Short mmCIF file of C-alpha atoms in Angstrom, two decimals:
data_model
loop_
_atom_site.label_atom_id
_atom_site.label_comp_id
_atom_site.label_asym_id
_atom_site.label_seq_id
_atom_site.Cartn_x
_atom_site.Cartn_y
_atom_site.Cartn_z
CA MET A 1 21.23 6.05 -23.96
CA LYS A 2 21.86 2.52 -26.06
CA ALA A 3 18.93 0.45 -26.67
CA TRP A 4 19.96 -2.25 -24.00
CA LEU A 5 20.37 0.22 -21.30
CA LEU A 6 17.02 1.74 -21.76
CA VAL A 7 15.32 -1.65 -21.72
CA ALA A 8 17.26 -2.24 -18.44
CA VAL A 9 16.01 1.03 -16.87
CA LEU A 10 12.35 0.50 -18.24
CA ALA A 11 12.76 -3.05 -16.58
CA THR A 12 13.12 -1.41 -13.12
CA LEU A 13 9.89 0.34 -13.76
CA GLN A 14 7.93 -2.76 -15.07
CA GLY A 15 4.54 -3.03 -12.93
CA CYS A 16 3.20 -6.45 -13.79
CA ALA A 17 2.48 -9.28 -11.56
CA LEU A 18 4.27 -12.11 -13.42
CA THR A 19 6.24 -12.79 -10.79
CA VAL A 20 6.94 -15.97 -8.64
CA SER A 21 7.46 -15.28 -5.01
CA ASP A 22 9.16 -17.43 -2.35
CA PRO A 23 7.80 -18.19 0.82
CA ARG A 24 8.16 -14.51 2.15
CA ALA A 25 4.90 -14.44 0.21
CA LEU A 26 3.05 -16.45 2.51
CA ARG A 27 4.42 -14.55 5.72
CA PRO A 28 1.54 -13.42 8.00
CA ILE A 29 0.67 -9.58 6.83
CA ASP A 30 1.45 -8.32 10.28
CA SER A 31 3.00 -4.85 9.21
CA PHE A 32 0.08 -3.20 7.76
CA THR A 33 -2.86 -1.31 9.42
CA PRO A 34 -6.13 -0.45 8.09
CA LEU A 35 -6.83 2.70 6.66
CA ALA A 36 -9.14 4.97 8.34
CA GLY A 37 -12.03 5.41 5.98
CA ASP A 38 -11.37 2.71 3.84
CA GLN A 39 -10.94 -0.98 5.22
CA ARG A 40 -10.01 -2.52 1.87
CA VAL A 41 -6.77 -0.47 1.98
CA TRP A 42 -4.18 -1.49 4.51
CA VAL A 43 -1.08 0.73 5.13
CA GLU A 44 2.50 0.37 6.17
CA PRO A 45 2.44 2.82 9.18
CA GLY A 46 3.52 6.19 8.51
CA HIS A 47 2.24 6.06 4.77
CA GLU A 48 -1.12 7.00 5.10
CA ALA A 49 -1.07 9.60 2.74
CA PHE A 50 -0.22 7.27 -0.26
CA GLY A 51 -2.96 4.96 1.11
CA ALA A 52 -5.32 7.66 0.67
CA ARG A 53 -4.44 8.08 -2.92
CA VAL A 54 -5.02 4.30 -3.28
CA ALA A 55 -8.30 4.52 -1.53
CA GLU A 56 -9.44 7.48 -3.95
CA ALA A 57 -8.45 5.55 -6.89
CA LEU A 58 -9.63 2.12 -5.81
CA PRO A 59 -13.60 2.57 -6.67
CA ALA A 60 -12.91 3.28 -10.42
CA ALA A 61 -10.44 0.56 -10.57
CA ILE A 62 -12.86 -2.07 -9.16
CA ALA A 63 -15.68 -0.73 -11.46
CA ARG A 64 -13.14 -1.25 -14.61
CA VAL A 65 -11.77 -4.88 -13.55
CA GLU A 66 -15.79 -6.05 -12.81
CA ALA A 67 -16.77 -4.51 -16.12
CA ALA A 68 -13.95 -6.25 -18.06
CA HIS A 69 -14.70 -9.42 -16.17
CA TYR A 70 -18.46 -9.41 -16.53
CA LEU A 71 -18.55 -10.55 -12.84
CA PRO A 72 -18.13 -8.97 -9.48
CA PHE A 73 -15.30 -9.75 -7.05
CA ALA A 74 -15.76 -12.96 -5.46
CA SER A 75 -14.56 -11.09 -1.89
CA ALA A 76 -13.90 -7.56 -1.46
CA PRO A 77 -10.49 -6.84 -2.70
CA ARG A 78 -7.75 -6.03 -0.23
CA VAL A 79 -4.61 -3.81 -1.19
CA TYR A 80 -1.70 -3.63 0.53
CA VAL A 81 0.46 -0.60 0.45
CA CYS A 82 4.03 -0.39 1.06
CA GLY A 83 5.66 3.17 1.57
CA SER A 84 9.04 1.60 2.13
CA GLU A 85 11.42 -0.76 -0.23
CA ALA A 86 12.08 -2.79 3.07
CA CYS A 87 8.47 -3.59 3.29
CA PHE A 88 7.98 -4.30 -0.36
CA ARG A 89 10.96 -6.62 -0.35
CA ARG A 90 9.93 -8.36 2.59
CA TYR A 91 6.75 -9.84 0.53
CA VAL A 92 7.78 -9.78 -3.12
CA LEU A 93 10.76 -11.78 -4.19
CA THR A 94 11.54 -9.29 -7.32
CA PRO A 95 11.38 -5.85 -5.49
CA LYS A 96 11.86 -3.87 -8.80
CA LEU A 97 8.22 -4.37 -9.83
CA SER A 98 6.06 -1.49 -8.81
CA ALA A 99 3.06 -3.66 -8.02
CA ALA A 100 2.47 -7.63 -7.60
CA VAL A 101 -0.11 -10.01 -6.88
CA VAL A 102 1.91 -12.68 -4.72
CA PRO A 103 0.95 -16.54 -3.86
CA ASP A 104 -2.09 -16.51 -1.55
CA ASN A 105 -3.64 -13.74 -3.91
CA ARG A 106 -2.12 -10.69 -1.90
CA LEU A 107 -1.83 -7.41 -4.03
CA ILE A 108 0.58 -5.53 -2.76
CA LEU A 109 2.01 -1.86 -4.09
CA SER A 110 5.34 -0.83 -4.06
CA PRO A 111 6.62 2.77 -2.90
CA ASN A 112 7.48 3.46 -6.54
CA LEU A 113 3.72 4.33 -7.15
CA ASP A 114 4.06 7.15 -4.52
CA GLY A 115 7.31 8.48 -6.08
CA ARG A 116 8.80 8.30 -9.49
CA GLU A 117 5.74 6.17 -10.88
CA ARG A 118 3.03 8.21 -9.26
CA HIS A 119 1.46 8.75 -12.90
CA ARG A 120 0.81 4.80 -12.99
CA LEU A 121 -1.06 4.39 -9.78
CA ALA A 122 -4.40 4.03 -11.27
CA THR A 123 -3.39 1.84 -14.11
CA LEU A 124 -1.21 -0.51 -12.25
CA LEU A 125 -3.75 -0.87 -9.63
CA THR A 126 -6.16 -1.91 -11.99
CA HIS A 127 -4.14 -4.33 -13.80
CA GLU A 128 -3.13 -5.93 -10.23
CA LEU A 129 -7.02 -5.80 -9.53
CA ALA A 130 -7.71 -7.90 -12.86
CA HIS A 131 -5.26 -10.55 -11.62
CA LEU A 132 -6.66 -10.55 -8.01
CA HIS A 133 -10.33 -10.86 -9.48
CA LEU A 134 -9.33 -13.91 -11.54
CA GLY A 135 -7.02 -15.27 -8.64
CA GLN A 136 -10.11 -15.30 -6.21
CA ARG A 137 -11.97 -17.44 -8.70
CA ILE A 138 -9.14 -19.98 -10.21
CA GLY A 139 -6.10 -19.52 -8.20
CA HIS A 140 -2.79 -17.83 -8.39
CA TYR A 141 -1.56 -17.95 -12.05
CA HIS A 142 -3.47 -21.03 -13.35
CA SER A 143 -1.29 -22.84 -15.77
CA THR A 144 -4.33 -23.50 -17.90
CA LEU A 145 -4.64 -20.00 -18.70
CA PRO A 146 -1.99 -18.74 -21.23
CA VAL A 147 0.36 -16.07 -20.15
CA TRP A 148 -0.39 -13.95 -23.17
CA PHE A 149 -4.26 -14.00 -22.22
CA HIS A 150 -3.84 -13.65 -18.52
CA GLU A 151 -1.54 -10.56 -19.22
CA GLY A 152 -3.35 -9.17 -22.20
CA TRP A 153 -6.98 -9.34 -20.57
CA ALA A 154 -5.60 -7.46 -17.52
CA SER A 155 -3.93 -4.65 -19.53
CA LEU A 156 -7.06 -4.31 -21.57
CA ALA A 157 -9.12 -3.79 -18.54
CA ALA A 158 -6.56 -1.40 -17.26
CA GLU A 159 -6.78 0.87 -20.57
CA GLY A 160 -3.17 -0.03 -21.42
CA GLY A 161 -2.00 -0.25 -17.66
CA GLY A 162 1.13 -2.73 -17.67
CA ALA A 163 1.75 -2.00 -21.48
CA GLU A 164 2.91 1.43 -21.67
CA TYR A 165 6.28 0.88 -22.69
CA ALA A 166 5.55 -0.53 -26.07
CA SER A 167 3.45 1.57 -28.61
CA ASP A 168 1.20 -0.20 -31.05
CA ALA A 169 3.37 0.79 -33.91
CA LYS A 170 6.21 -0.89 -32.22
CA VAL A 171 4.16 -3.81 -31.78
CA PHE A 172 3.15 -3.71 -35.39
CA GLU A 173 6.80 -3.74 -36.49
CA ALA A 174 7.78 -6.83 -34.33
CA ILE A 175 4.87 -8.65 -36.09
CA ARG A 176 5.85 -7.79 -39.56
CA ALA A 177 9.66 -8.69 -38.30
CA GLY A 178 8.15 -12.24 -37.55
CA ARG A 179 8.43 -11.63 -33.83
CA ARG A 180 4.90 -12.65 -32.68
CA ILE A 181 3.35 -14.18 -29.80
CA ASN A 182 3.16 -18.20 -30.18
CA LEU A 183 -0.27 -18.95 -29.71
CA SER A 184 0.13 -22.88 -30.32
CA VAL A 185 2.29 -23.69 -27.25
CA ARG A 186 0.49 -24.56 -23.99
CA ASP A 187 1.48 -23.82 -20.42
CA THR A 188 2.24 -26.61 -18.12
CA PRO A 189 2.45 -26.18 -13.95
CA ASP A 190 6.40 -26.42 -14.60
CA LYS A 191 6.61 -24.21 -17.93
CA ARG A 192 4.93 -20.85 -18.70
CA HIS A 193 5.64 -19.23 -21.99
CA ARG A 194 6.56 -15.69 -21.54
CA ALA A 195 8.06 -12.86 -23.87
CA ASP A 196 11.48 -14.78 -24.43
CA ALA A 197 9.42 -17.69 -25.44
CA SER A 198 8.35 -15.80 -28.45
CA GLY A 199 11.41 -13.82 -29.31
CA LEU A 200 9.83 -10.39 -28.05
CA ASN A 201 10.94 -8.37 -25.03
CA ILE A 202 8.31 -7.55 -21.98
CA PHE A 203 7.34 -4.63 -23.38
CA GLU A 204 6.30 -6.32 -26.76
CA PHE A 205 4.82 -9.02 -25.31
CA TYR A 206 2.45 -6.91 -23.17
CA ARG A 207 1.07 -4.67 -25.70
CA GLN A 208 0.74 -7.44 -28.43
CA SER A 209 -0.99 -9.71 -25.91
CA MET A 210 -3.43 -6.61 -25.02
CA LEU A 211 -4.17 -6.37 -28.56
CA LEU A 212 -4.76 -9.88 -29.23
CA VAL A 213 -7.18 -9.80 -26.46
CA GLY A 214 -8.50 -6.40 -27.58
CA TRP A 215 -9.14 -8.12 -31.19
CA LEU A 216 -10.92 -11.17 -29.87
CA LYS A 217 -13.25 -8.68 -27.91
CA ALA A 218 -13.95 -6.38 -30.90
CA GLN A 219 -14.65 -8.83 -33.37
CA ASP A 220 -17.41 -10.79 -31.30
CA GLU A 221 -18.04 -9.67 -27.75
CA ALA A 222 -20.85 -11.90 -27.16
CA ARG A 223 -18.25 -14.72 -27.65
CA PHE A 224 -15.39 -12.91 -25.87
CA ARG A 225 -18.02 -12.86 -22.88
CA GLN A 226 -18.56 -16.62 -23.07
CA LEU A 227 -15.08 -17.26 -23.14
CA VAL A 228 -14.21 -15.29 -20.00
CA LEU A 229 -17.04 -16.51 -18.10
CA ALA A 230 -15.88 -20.22 -18.83
CA VAL A 231 -12.33 -19.52 -17.65
CA GLN A 232 -13.64 -17.74 -14.57
CA ASP A 233 -15.71 -21.14 -14.05
CA ASN A 234 -12.25 -22.75 -14.18
CA THR A 235 -12.54 -24.36 -17.43
CA ASP A 236 -9.31 -25.05 -19.48
CA PHE A 237 -9.00 -22.40 -21.74
CA HIS A 238 -8.14 -24.15 -24.78
CA LEU A 239 -11.20 -26.19 -24.10
CA ALA A 240 -13.58 -23.26 -23.81
CA PHE A 241 -11.95 -21.73 -26.89
CA TRP A 242 -12.65 -24.60 -29.12
CA ASN A 243 -16.14 -24.95 -27.61
CA ILE A 244 -16.85 -21.35 -28.42
CA TYR A 245 -15.16 -20.56 -31.32
CA GLY A 246 -14.98 -23.85 -32.96
CA GLN A 247 -11.11 -23.06 -33.77
CA SER A 248 -7.52 -22.78 -31.92
CA PRO A 249 -6.42 -19.41 -30.70
CA ALA A 250 -3.84 -19.67 -33.40
CA MET A 251 -6.41 -20.17 -36.07
CA ARG A 252 -8.81 -17.55 -34.78
CA LEU A 253 -6.20 -14.98 -34.16
CA ALA A 254 -4.53 -15.40 -37.57
CA GLY A 255 -7.29 -12.90 -38.43
CA PHE A 256 -5.27 -10.28 -36.13
CA PHE A 257 -1.90 -10.79 -37.71
CA ASP A 258 -3.27 -10.70 -41.16
CA GLY A 259 -4.68 -7.46 -40.51
CA VAL A 260 -1.67 -6.11 -39.10
CA LEU A 261 0.30 -7.21 -42.47
CA GLY A 262 -2.36 -5.79 -44.54
CA GLU A 263 -3.88 -8.93 -45.71
CA THR A 264 -7.19 -10.31 -45.53
CA ASN A 265 -9.21 -12.83 -43.46
CA ALA A 266 -11.34 -15.51 -45.29
CA SER A 267 -13.22 -16.11 -42.39
CA ASN A 268 -14.40 -12.69 -42.70
CA ASP A 269 -15.71 -12.32 -46.12
CA ASN A 270 -12.12 -11.21 -47.33
CA GLU A 271 -12.51 -8.01 -45.66
CA PRO A 272 -9.68 -6.20 -44.21
CA VAL A 273 -9.08 -6.92 -40.43
CA GLN A 274 -7.92 -3.89 -38.20
CA ALA A 275 -6.26 -4.39 -34.99
CA ALA A 276 -8.61 -3.55 -31.98
CA PRO A 277 -8.05 -0.45 -30.05
CA ALA A 278 -6.34 -0.62 -26.68
CA LYS A 279 -9.18 0.40 -24.66
CA PRO A 280 -11.79 -2.23 -23.77
#
């Protein structure tokens, strides 16, 4: 299979929440019923078995997200489970996703996660719950938080969920070829810098973002905790970063790229810098 065709196929499986939905996302949720035994899971009628799988995975997913964010959910999360494509298309503008958090902070799962992507349910649920957790505190995809950090943090919380289709080795290869996330640009309400802004495909972008966030955490978890708590208190990311690290993200994370390139980081006493593991 040609490389472009493989990317096209995988794009239909991509499960992240980086989607902007149209006013359909603000429609009243009127096609779901609460799952017996777990009021946090609301199911399209007739698909209760899928809902039961979600309910089984939910406690561990919530625990991982709260640990990764150092805070509990601001309010009990609710997950909407679509068992049909028609249901998912009704609320999500980009129905080829496998899960999405849409405006108004609604977490909606696709029937893909009860079909060809059953194996991704736990990790994608965790990834999207991470977006929901943050959305409860600062709103839906706040422009003061860079996309790379937003997605990298969610993938790290999910132990790679959302970043499965690019390996660490592929990311390192991209970095050595000069394809790295541009940490100097700032998002605005009208412009968010996604994968194409850095010359990466979506899979490389997610994985590289996760490794960058993981490296920050592995280098100094105390300061990382300060950073994400400030972000969750609605502090501008770049302001919080300067206050905590005394450097810009680009300056600080040069150490990650140096480590990948086999170089050294002067701020770390000229010791080689290793990329952080994927798990939080």
